[in-house]
Structures are given as structure tokens and as C-alpha cells.
Amino acid sequence: MKRFAVLVLVGIAAGNGASAEDDIYTRFFTGADGGKPCYARYYDEPHLKAHPKQTVRRIEVDFDGSKPQDSGTPQSAAGFEGGIGFMLKRSKEWYGQALYCKTAGERFDCYLDADGGRITLIPQSDALRLEVTGGGGGTDRIAVEGGRDFGTFGGPGSDDRVFILPRSPRKLCDAP
């Protein structure tokens, strides 16, 4: 009888079919806000004055599960495409880039298109912790081409290596 009970429990666990990677991907991307979540952080002037080594004024990560990846491949936990955008203290220009991610255990490993750098997104409650993990273009920071110049952040010694991005209204990520 014990053997039967163990087999039933093993069968239930095996029949679930949903991996932890699918669950985390669903919770933070495809199942969040209708599959179009926005994670954003906007810093006010008092915060920026208190953190003079921080160069990022606004930063956001967004996703739209209704759109396939640029390659035409459907979005999945094994590979999905979103976007990253940021504004620096020195200008009002937005720097944006495609963000290619995959679920890796309890986090998302991502890289920016055009050799823009690498980040890790770590779920924390209803937010994502963004950590700069590698640089782009042969540097150790995030680098994205804007309309007039390159926007960079996240170099050693800066206050731009970790951000907590709470889930935010979609209009923040859709704004120009």
C-alpha cells in the first residue's frame, strides 16, 4: 500500500508538466498584466542629489507577449524578447534597445542587442531586481546608441549597477 501511495505521488508530481522556469516566466511576463508588463523606476531630484554617482534618472523593462521575437520565434521561457529603456541625468533623451532573455532557474539572464551589455533580472516580490553583469562593446557597462550619442551606465564604482524595478502602469513603458 505504501508503494502504491508513493507511485501515485510521483505520478502527480511528474504529470504537472509545468517547470519552475515556466512558472516564473508566466508570473513575471506572460501572465502579468495581460502579458504586457512594465517594470519601471523613476528617480526624483532629491534622490539623485543624494546619490551623485548615479547617472540613470529613469529605467524600464517591458514585454509584450502578443508579439513574436524579431526572429519570428514564439516567446517562451527558453527565449523571449522584451525591451529596455533608460534616461540619463545629463539629458532628456531616451536610450532604448531590444532585450533578449532566457529563464535560468529563479532569474532571467538577458543581453542587449547590438553588443549593448548583459543584465540579470531577479524576481523580488512584485518587482524585478536588475543587475548589470557584463558590458557591451568591449566595456564593463551597458551601452546603447541614441539619436545623437551613446548612453552608458553601470561601470564599476557607479551607483548604476543594481536597480529595483517595481511593476508599473503600462503607460510608463509606452510613453515616448
mmCIF file with all atom_site columns, C-alpha atoms in Angstrom:
data_model
loop_
_atom_site.group_PDB
_atom_site.id
_atom_site.type_symbol
_atom_site.label_atom_id
_atom_site.label_alt_id
_atom_site.label_comp_id
_atom_site.label_asym_id
_atom_site.label_entity_id
_atom_site.label_seq_id
_atom_site.pdbx_PDB_ins_code
_atom_site.Cartn_x
_atom_site.Cartn_y
_atom_site.Cartn_z
_atom_site.occupancy
_atom_site.B_iso_or_equiv
_atom_site.pdbx_formal_charge
_atom_site.auth_seq_id
_atom_site.auth_comp_id
_atom_site.auth_asym_id
_atom_site.auth_atom_id
_atom_site.pdbx_PDB_model_num
ATOM 1   C CA . MET A 1 1   ? 0.000  0.000  0.000   1.00 0.00 ? 1   MET A CA 1
ATOM 2   C CA . LYS A 1 2   ? 2.860  2.387  0.816   1.00 0.00 ? 2   LYS A CA 1
ATOM 3   C CA . ARG A 1 3   ? 4.434  1.620  -2.540  1.00 0.00 ? 3   ARG A CA 1
ATOM 4   C CA . PHE A 1 4   ? 1.141  2.474  -4.291  1.00 0.00 ? 4   PHE A CA 1
ATOM 5   C CA . ALA A 1 5   ? 0.861  5.794  -2.410  1.00 0.00 ? 5   ALA A CA 1
ATOM 6   C CA . VAL A 1 6   ? 4.426  6.729  -3.353  1.00 0.00 ? 6   VAL A CA 1
ATOM 7   C CA . LEU A 1 7   ? 3.774  5.869  -7.009  1.00 0.00 ? 7   LEU A CA 1
ATOM 8   C CA . VAL A 1 8   ? 0.613  7.998  -7.008  1.00 0.00 ? 8   VAL A CA 1
ATOM 9   C CA . LEU A 1 9   ? 2.507  10.971 -5.546  1.00 0.00 ? 9   LEU A CA 1
ATOM 10  C CA . VAL A 1 10  ? 5.337  10.563 -8.049  1.00 0.00 ? 10  VAL A CA 1
ATOM 11  C CA . GLY A 1 11  ? 2.800  10.368 -10.872 1.00 0.00 ? 11  GLY A CA 1
ATOM 12  C CA . ILE A 1 12  ? 1.062  13.542 -9.715  1.00 0.00 ? 12  ILE A CA 1
ATOM 13  C CA . ALA A 1 13  ? 4.368  15.403 -9.483  1.00 0.00 ? 13  ALA A CA 1
ATOM 14  C CA . ALA A 1 14  ? 5.511  14.168 -12.894 1.00 0.00 ? 14  ALA A CA 1
ATOM 15  C CA . GLY A 1 15  ? 2.164  14.884 -14.520 1.00 0.00 ? 15  GLY A CA 1
ATOM 16  C CA . ASN A 1 16  ? 2.183  18.519 -13.522 1.00 0.00 ? 16  ASN A CA 1
ATOM 17  C CA . GLY A 1 17  ? 4.212  19.373 -16.638 1.00 0.00 ? 17  GLY A CA 1
ATOM 18  C CA . ALA A 1 18  ? 4.879  22.973 -15.582 1.00 0.00 ? 18  ALA A CA 1
ATOM 19  C CA . SER A 1 19  ? 8.502  23.629 -14.757 1.00 0.00 ? 19  SER A CA 1
ATOM 20  C CA . ALA A 1 20  ? 9.681  26.234 -12.282 1.00 0.00 ? 20  ALA A CA 1
ATOM 21  C CA . GLU A 1 21  ? 11.118 28.144 -15.240 1.00 0.00 ? 21  GLU A CA 1
ATOM 22  C CA . ASP A 1 22  ? 7.704  28.293 -16.928 1.00 0.00 ? 22  ASP A CA 1
ATOM 23  C CA . ASP A 1 23  ? 6.105  29.392 -13.653 1.00 0.00 ? 23  ASP A CA 1
ATOM 24  C CA . ILE A 1 24  ? 8.499  32.289 -13.086 1.00 0.00 ? 24  ILE A CA 1
ATOM 25  C CA . TYR A 1 25  ? 8.248  33.339 -16.742 1.00 0.00 ? 25  TYR A CA 1
ATOM 26  C CA . THR A 1 26  ? 4.452  33.251 -16.535 1.00 0.00 ? 26  THR A CA 1
ATOM 27  C CA . ARG A 1 27  ? 4.363  35.099 -13.215 1.00 0.00 ? 27  ARG A CA 1
ATOM 28  C CA . PHE A 1 28  ? 6.564  37.983 -14.336 1.00 0.00 ? 28  PHE A CA 1
ATOM 29  C CA . PHE A 1 29  ? 5.953  38.152 -18.083 1.00 0.00 ? 29  PHE A CA 1
ATOM 30  C CA . THR A 1 30  ? 3.206  36.280 -19.964 1.00 0.00 ? 30  THR A CA 1
ATOM 31  C CA . GLY A 1 31  ? 0.785  36.124 -17.032 1.00 0.00 ? 31  GLY A CA 1
ATOM 32  C CA . ALA A 1 32  ? 1.466  39.622 -15.702 1.00 0.00 ? 32  ALA A CA 1
ATOM 33  C CA . ASP A 1 33  ? -0.776 42.496 -16.742 1.00 0.00 ? 33  ASP A CA 1
ATOM 34  C CA . GLY A 1 34  ? -2.293 40.660 -19.696 1.00 0.00 ? 34  GLY A CA 1
ATOM 35  C CA . GLY A 1 35  ? 1.125  39.587 -20.991 1.00 0.00 ? 35  GLY A CA 1
ATOM 36  C CA . LYS A 1 36  ? 2.278  43.207 -21.345 1.00 0.00 ? 36  LYS A CA 1
ATOM 37  C CA . PRO A 1 37  ? 4.031  44.065 -18.075 1.00 0.00 ? 37  PRO A CA 1
ATOM 38  C CA . CYS A 1 38  ? 6.078  47.165 -17.422 1.00 0.00 ? 38  CYS A CA 1
ATOM 39  C CA . TYR A 1 39  ? 8.746  47.348 -14.725 1.00 0.00 ? 39  TYR A CA 1
ATOM 40  C CA . ALA A 1 40  ? 9.967  50.899 -14.179 1.00 0.00 ? 40  ALA A CA 1
ATOM 41  C CA . ARG A 1 41  ? 11.843 53.136 -11.778 1.00 0.00 ? 41  ARG A CA 1
ATOM 42  C CA . TYR A 1 42  ? 11.862 56.922 -11.979 1.00 0.00 ? 42  TYR A CA 1
ATOM 43  C CA . TYR A 1 43  ? 14.170 58.818 -9.614  1.00 0.00 ? 43  TYR A CA 1
ATOM 44  C CA . ASP A 1 44  ? 13.399 62.308 -8.317  1.00 0.00 ? 44  ASP A CA 1
ATOM 45  C CA . GLU A 1 45  ? 15.901 65.146 -7.905  1.00 0.00 ? 45  GLU A CA 1
ATOM 46  C CA . PRO A 1 46  ? 16.402 64.681 -4.131  1.00 0.00 ? 46  PRO A CA 1
ATOM 47  C CA . HIS A 1 47  ? 17.335 61.027 -4.686  1.00 0.00 ? 47  HIS A CA 1
ATOM 48  C CA . LEU A 1 48  ? 19.737 61.887 -7.499  1.00 0.00 ? 48  LEU A CA 1
ATOM 49  C CA . LYS A 1 49  ? 21.393 64.626 -5.407  1.00 0.00 ? 49  LYS A CA 1
ATOM 50  C CA . ALA A 1 50  ? 21.839 62.138 -2.555  1.00 0.00 ? 50  ALA A CA 1
ATOM 51  C CA . HIS A 1 51  ? 23.465 59.647 -4.988  1.00 0.00 ? 51  HIS A CA 1
ATOM 52  C CA . PRO A 1 52  ? 25.896 61.704 -7.108  1.00 0.00 ? 52  PRO A CA 1
ATOM 53  C CA . LYS A 1 53  ? 27.496 58.591 -8.659  1.00 0.00 ? 53  LYS A CA 1
ATOM 54  C CA . GLN A 1 54  ? 24.151 57.511 -10.120 1.00 0.00 ? 54  GLN A CA 1
ATOM 55  C CA . THR A 1 55  ? 23.726 58.566 -13.749 1.00 0.00 ? 55  THR A CA 1
ATOM 56  C CA . VAL A 1 56  ? 20.368 56.893 -14.563 1.00 0.00 ? 56  VAL A CA 1
ATOM 57  C CA . ARG A 1 57  ? 17.291 59.064 -13.999 1.00 0.00 ? 57  ARG A CA 1
ATOM 58  C CA . ARG A 1 58  ? 14.700 56.635 -15.399 1.00 0.00 ? 58  ARG A CA 1
ATOM 59  C CA . ILE A 1 59  ? 14.884 52.971 -16.321 1.00 0.00 ? 59  ILE A CA 1
ATOM 60  C CA . GLU A 1 60  ? 12.319 50.453 -17.504 1.00 0.00 ? 60  GLU A CA 1
ATOM 61  C CA . VAL A 1 61  ? 11.958 46.911 -18.808 1.00 0.00 ? 61  VAL A CA 1
ATOM 62  C CA . ASP A 1 62  ? 8.890  45.964 -20.827 1.00 0.00 ? 62  ASP A CA 1
ATOM 63  C CA . PHE A 1 63  ? 7.459  42.916 -22.570 1.00 0.00 ? 63  PHE A CA 1
ATOM 64  C CA . ASP A 1 64  ? 4.613  42.223 -24.997 1.00 0.00 ? 64  ASP A CA 1
ATOM 65  C CA . GLY A 1 65  ? 3.732  38.538 -25.161 1.00 0.00 ? 65  GLY A CA 1
ATOM 66  C CA . SER A 1 66  ? 1.485  39.053 -28.188 1.00 0.00 ? 66  SER A CA 1
ATOM 67  C CA . LYS A 1 67  ? 4.492  39.865 -30.378 1.00 0.00 ? 67  LYS A CA 1
ATOM 68  C CA . PRO A 1 68  ? 6.893  37.162 -31.555 1.00 0.00 ? 68  PRO A CA 1
ATOM 69  C CA . GLN A 1 69  ? 10.620 37.694 -31.265 1.00 0.00 ? 69  GLN A CA 1
ATOM 70  C CA . ASP A 1 70  ? 12.335 39.514 -34.154 1.00 0.00 ? 70  ASP A CA 1
ATOM 71  C CA . SER A 1 71  ? 13.385 36.098 -35.446 1.00 0.00 ? 71  SER A CA 1
ATOM 72  C CA . GLY A 1 72  ? 9.716  35.066 -35.683 1.00 0.00 ? 72  GLY A CA 1
ATOM 73  C CA . THR A 1 73  ? 10.184 32.530 -32.895 1.00 0.00 ? 73  THR A CA 1
ATOM 74  C CA . PRO A 1 74  ? 7.337  32.487 -30.368 1.00 0.00 ? 74  PRO A CA 1
ATOM 75  C CA . GLN A 1 75  ? 8.064  33.905 -26.928 1.00 0.00 ? 75  GLN A CA 1
ATOM 76  C CA . SER A 1 76  ? 8.849  31.209 -24.334 1.00 0.00 ? 76  SER A CA 1
ATOM 77  C CA . ALA A 1 77  ? 10.652 30.711 -21.027 1.00 0.00 ? 77  ALA A CA 1
ATOM 78  C CA . ALA A 1 78  ? 13.613 29.330 -23.009 1.00 0.00 ? 78  ALA A CA 1
ATOM 79  C CA . GLY A 1 79  ? 13.933 32.534 -25.031 1.00 0.00 ? 79  GLY A CA 1
ATOM 80  C CA . PHE A 1 80  ? 11.960 35.766 -25.070 1.00 0.00 ? 80  PHE A CA 1
ATOM 81  C CA . GLU A 1 81  ? 12.362 39.328 -26.234 1.00 0.00 ? 81  GLU A CA 1
ATOM 82  C CA . GLY A 1 82  ? 11.468 42.481 -24.384 1.00 0.00 ? 82  GLY A CA 1
ATOM 83  C CA . GLY A 1 83  ? 12.825 45.973 -24.282 1.00 0.00 ? 83  GLY A CA 1
ATOM 84  C CA . ILE A 1 84  ? 14.935 48.128 -22.021 1.00 0.00 ? 84  ILE A CA 1
ATOM 85  C CA . GLY A 1 85  ? 14.887 51.899 -21.945 1.00 0.00 ? 85  GLY A CA 1
ATOM 86  C CA . PHE A 1 86  ? 16.687 54.449 -19.811 1.00 0.00 ? 86  PHE A CA 1
ATOM 87  C CA . MET A 1 87  ? 17.209 58.179 -19.454 1.00 0.00 ? 87  MET A CA 1
ATOM 88  C CA . LEU A 1 88  ? 20.389 59.666 -18.024 1.00 0.00 ? 88  LEU A CA 1
ATOM 89  C CA . LYS A 1 89  ? 20.696 62.662 -15.706 1.00 0.00 ? 89  LYS A CA 1
ATOM 90  C CA . ARG A 1 90  ? 22.616 64.584 -18.362 1.00 0.00 ? 90  ARG A CA 1
ATOM 91  C CA . SER A 1 91  ? 19.811 64.639 -20.955 1.00 0.00 ? 91  SER A CA 1
ATOM 92  C CA . LYS A 1 92  ? 16.127 64.099 -21.633 1.00 0.00 ? 92  LYS A CA 1
ATOM 93  C CA . GLU A 1 93  ? 16.834 61.565 -24.390 1.00 0.00 ? 93  GLU A CA 1
ATOM 94  C CA . TRP A 1 94  ? 15.579 58.006 -24.028 1.00 0.00 ? 94  TRP A CA 1
ATOM 95  C CA . TYR A 1 95  ? 18.000 55.240 -24.941 1.00 0.00 ? 95  TYR A CA 1
ATOM 96  C CA . GLY A 1 96  ? 16.267 52.006 -25.871 1.00 0.00 ? 96  GLY A CA 1
ATOM 97  C CA . GLN A 1 97  ? 17.268 48.576 -27.047 1.00 0.00 ? 97  GLN A CA 1
ATOM 98  C CA . ALA A 1 98  ? 15.864 45.106 -27.588 1.00 0.00 ? 98  ALA A CA 1
ATOM 99  C CA . LEU A 1 99  ? 16.459 42.810 -24.630 1.00 0.00 ? 99  LEU A CA 1
ATOM 100 C CA . TYR A 1 100 ? 16.867 39.053 -25.231 1.00 0.00 ? 100 TYR A CA 1
ATOM 101 C CA . CYS A 1 101 ? 16.314 36.854 -22.189 1.00 0.00 ? 101 CYS A CA 1
ATOM 102 C CA . LYS A 1 102 ? 16.022 33.267 -21.066 1.00 0.00 ? 102 LYS A CA 1
ATOM 103 C CA . THR A 1 103 ? 14.838 31.826 -17.798 1.00 0.00 ? 103 THR A CA 1
ATOM 104 C CA . ALA A 1 104 ? 17.715 30.434 -15.729 1.00 0.00 ? 104 ALA A CA 1
ATOM 105 C CA . GLY A 1 105 ? 16.395 28.872 -12.542 1.00 0.00 ? 105 GLY A CA 1
ATOM 106 C CA . GLU A 1 106 ? 14.965 31.647 -10.380 1.00 0.00 ? 106 GLU A CA 1
ATOM 107 C CA . ARG A 1 107 ? 16.216 34.525 -12.548 1.00 0.00 ? 107 ARG A CA 1
ATOM 108 C CA . PHE A 1 108 ? 16.328 35.767 -16.128 1.00 0.00 ? 108 PHE A CA 1
ATOM 109 C CA . ASP A 1 109 ? 19.660 36.096 -17.954 1.00 0.00 ? 109 ASP A CA 1
ATOM 110 C CA . CYS A 1 110 ? 19.491 38.810 -20.603 1.00 0.00 ? 110 CYS A CA 1
ATOM 111 C CA . TYR A 1 111 ? 21.623 40.583 -23.145 1.00 0.00 ? 111 TYR A CA 1
ATOM 112 C CA . LEU A 1 112 ? 21.044 43.787 -25.064 1.00 0.00 ? 112 LEU A CA 1
ATOM 113 C CA . ASP A 1 113 ? 21.007 43.753 -28.829 1.00 0.00 ? 113 ASP A CA 1
ATOM 114 C CA . ALA A 1 114 ? 23.978 45.188 -30.748 1.00 0.00 ? 114 ALA A CA 1
ATOM 115 C CA . ASP A 1 115 ? 26.512 44.157 -28.085 1.00 0.00 ? 115 ASP A CA 1
ATOM 116 C CA . GLY A 1 116 ? 24.949 46.541 -25.574 1.00 0.00 ? 116 GLY A CA 1
ATOM 117 C CA . GLY A 1 117 ? 25.780 44.502 -22.472 1.00 0.00 ? 117 GLY A CA 1
ATOM 118 C CA . ARG A 1 118 ? 24.353 41.862 -20.137 1.00 0.00 ? 118 ARG A CA 1
ATOM 119 C CA . ILE A 1 119 ? 21.938 42.064 -17.226 1.00 0.00 ? 119 ILE A CA 1
ATOM 120 C CA . THR A 1 120 ? 20.264 39.669 -14.834 1.00 0.00 ? 120 THR A CA 1
ATOM 121 C CA . LEU A 1 121 ? 16.651 40.162 -13.741 1.00 0.00 ? 121 LEU A CA 1
ATOM 122 C CA . ILE A 1 122 ? 15.882 38.626 -10.358 1.00 0.00 ? 122 ILE A CA 1
ATOM 123 C CA . PRO A 1 123 ? 12.248 38.476 -9.177  1.00 0.00 ? 123 PRO A CA 1
ATOM 124 C CA . GLN A 1 124 ? 11.629 40.126 -5.815  1.00 0.00 ? 124 GLN A CA 1
ATOM 125 C CA . SER A 1 125 ? 8.004  40.144 -4.671  1.00 0.00 ? 125 SER A CA 1
ATOM 126 C CA . ASP A 1 126 ? 6.203  42.135 -7.408  1.00 0.00 ? 126 ASP A CA 1
ATOM 127 C CA . ALA A 1 127 ? 9.380  43.701 -8.808  1.00 0.00 ? 127 ALA A CA 1
ATOM 128 C CA . LEU A 1 128 ? 12.490 42.800 -10.776 1.00 0.00 ? 128 LEU A CA 1
ATOM 129 C CA . ARG A 1 129 ? 15.984 43.449 -9.459  1.00 0.00 ? 129 ARG A CA 1
ATOM 130 C CA . LEU A 1 130 ? 18.129 44.462 -12.439 1.00 0.00 ? 130 LEU A CA 1
ATOM 131 C CA . GLU A 1 131 ? 21.847 43.769 -12.059 1.00 0.00 ? 131 GLU A CA 1
ATOM 132 C CA . VAL A 1 132 ? 24.450 44.781 -14.638 1.00 0.00 ? 132 VAL A CA 1
ATOM 133 C CA . THR A 1 133 ? 26.528 41.640 -15.171 1.00 0.00 ? 133 THR A CA 1
ATOM 134 C CA . GLY A 1 134 ? 28.597 42.417 -18.257 1.00 0.00 ? 134 GLY A CA 1
ATOM 135 C CA . GLY A 1 135 ? 29.381 45.237 -20.583 1.00 0.00 ? 135 GLY A CA 1
ATOM 136 C CA . GLY A 1 136 ? 28.834 45.904 -24.199 1.00 0.00 ? 136 GLY A CA 1
ATOM 137 C CA . GLY A 1 137 ? 31.189 46.958 -26.921 1.00 0.00 ? 137 GLY A CA 1
ATOM 138 C CA . GLY A 1 138 ? 34.239 45.737 -25.045 1.00 0.00 ? 138 GLY A CA 1
ATOM 139 C CA . THR A 1 139 ? 33.367 47.724 -21.916 1.00 0.00 ? 139 THR A CA 1
ATOM 140 C CA . ASP A 1 140 ? 32.115 46.756 -18.484 1.00 0.00 ? 140 ASP A CA 1
ATOM 141 C CA . ARG A 1 141 ? 28.902 48.784 -18.685 1.00 0.00 ? 141 ARG A CA 1
ATOM 142 C CA . ILE A 1 142 ? 25.630 48.971 -20.602 1.00 0.00 ? 142 ILE A CA 1
ATOM 143 C CA . ALA A 1 143 ? 25.992 50.923 -23.861 1.00 0.00 ? 143 ALA A CA 1
ATOM 144 C CA . VAL A 1 144 ? 23.103 51.877 -26.151 1.00 0.00 ? 144 VAL A CA 1
ATOM 145 C CA . GLU A 1 145 ? 23.143 54.121 -29.201 1.00 0.00 ? 145 GLU A CA 1
ATOM 146 C CA . GLY A 1 146 ? 20.744 57.030 -29.049 1.00 0.00 ? 146 GLY A CA 1
ATOM 147 C CA . GLY A 1 147 ? 19.727 59.612 -31.620 1.00 0.00 ? 147 GLY A CA 1
ATOM 148 C CA . ARG A 1 148 ? 22.807 61.775 -31.016 1.00 0.00 ? 148 ARG A CA 1
ATOM 149 C CA . ASP A 1 149 ? 25.242 59.742 -28.937 1.00 0.00 ? 149 ASP A CA 1
ATOM 150 C CA . PHE A 1 150 ? 25.693 56.649 -26.803 1.00 0.00 ? 150 PHE A CA 1
ATOM 151 C CA . GLY A 1 151 ? 24.032 56.287 -23.434 1.00 0.00 ? 151 GLY A CA 1
ATOM 152 C CA . THR A 1 152 ? 26.055 54.261 -20.956 1.00 0.00 ? 152 THR A CA 1
ATOM 153 C CA . PHE A 1 153 ? 25.661 53.219 -17.342 1.00 0.00 ? 153 PHE A CA 1
ATOM 154 C CA . GLY A 1 154 ? 26.745 50.568 -14.881 1.00 0.00 ? 154 GLY A CA 1
ATOM 155 C CA . GLY A 1 155 ? 30.509 50.906 -14.807 1.00 0.00 ? 155 GLY A CA 1
ATOM 156 C CA . PRO A 1 156 ? 32.491 49.899 -11.716 1.00 0.00 ? 156 PRO A CA 1
ATOM 157 C CA . GLY A 1 157 ? 32.233 52.438 -8.900  1.00 0.00 ? 157 GLY A CA 1
ATOM 158 C CA . SER A 1 158 ? 28.947 53.860 -10.145 1.00 0.00 ? 158 SER A CA 1
ATOM 159 C CA . ASP A 1 159 ? 25.595 53.683 -8.386  1.00 0.00 ? 159 ASP A CA 1
ATOM 160 C CA . ASP A 1 160 ? 24.115 52.234 -11.589 1.00 0.00 ? 160 ASP A CA 1
ATOM 161 C CA . ARG A 1 161 ? 24.802 48.519 -11.216 1.00 0.00 ? 161 ARG A CA 1
ATOM 162 C CA . VAL A 1 162 ? 21.602 47.467 -9.399  1.00 0.00 ? 162 VAL A CA 1
ATOM 163 C CA . PHE A 1 163 ? 18.027 48.761 -9.707  1.00 0.00 ? 163 PHE A CA 1
ATOM 164 C CA . ILE A 1 164 ? 14.759 47.568 -8.173  1.00 0.00 ? 164 ILE A CA 1
ATOM 165 C CA . LEU A 1 165 ? 12.065 47.928 -10.846 1.00 0.00 ? 165 LEU A CA 1
ATOM 166 C CA . PRO A 1 166 ? 8.533  47.633 -9.420  1.00 0.00 ? 166 PRO A CA 1
ATOM 167 C CA . ARG A 1 167 ? 5.706  46.508 -11.676 1.00 0.00 ? 167 ARG A CA 1
ATOM 168 C CA . SER A 1 168 ? 4.298  49.770 -13.004 1.00 0.00 ? 168 SER A CA 1
ATOM 169 C CA . PRO A 1 169 ? 1.417  51.024 -15.128 1.00 0.00 ? 169 PRO A CA 1
ATOM 170 C CA . ARG A 1 170 ? 1.940  50.126 -18.793 1.00 0.00 ? 170 ARG A CA 1
ATOM 171 C CA . LYS A 1 171 ? 1.641  53.785 -19.795 1.00 0.00 ? 171 LYS A CA 1
ATOM 172 C CA . LEU A 1 172 ? 5.103  54.416 -18.296 1.00 0.00 ? 172 LEU A CA 1
ATOM 173 C CA . CYS A 1 173 ? 6.699  51.976 -20.743 1.00 0.00 ? 173 CYS A CA 1
ATOM 174 C CA . ASP A 1 174 ? 4.555  53.118 -23.673 1.00 0.00 ? 174 ASP A CA 1
ATOM 175 C CA . ALA A 1 175 ? 5.304  56.826 -23.216 1.00 0.00 ? 175 ALA A CA 1
ATOM 176 C CA . PRO A 1 176 ? 7.714  58.357 -25.738 1.00 0.00 ? 176 PRO A CA 1
#
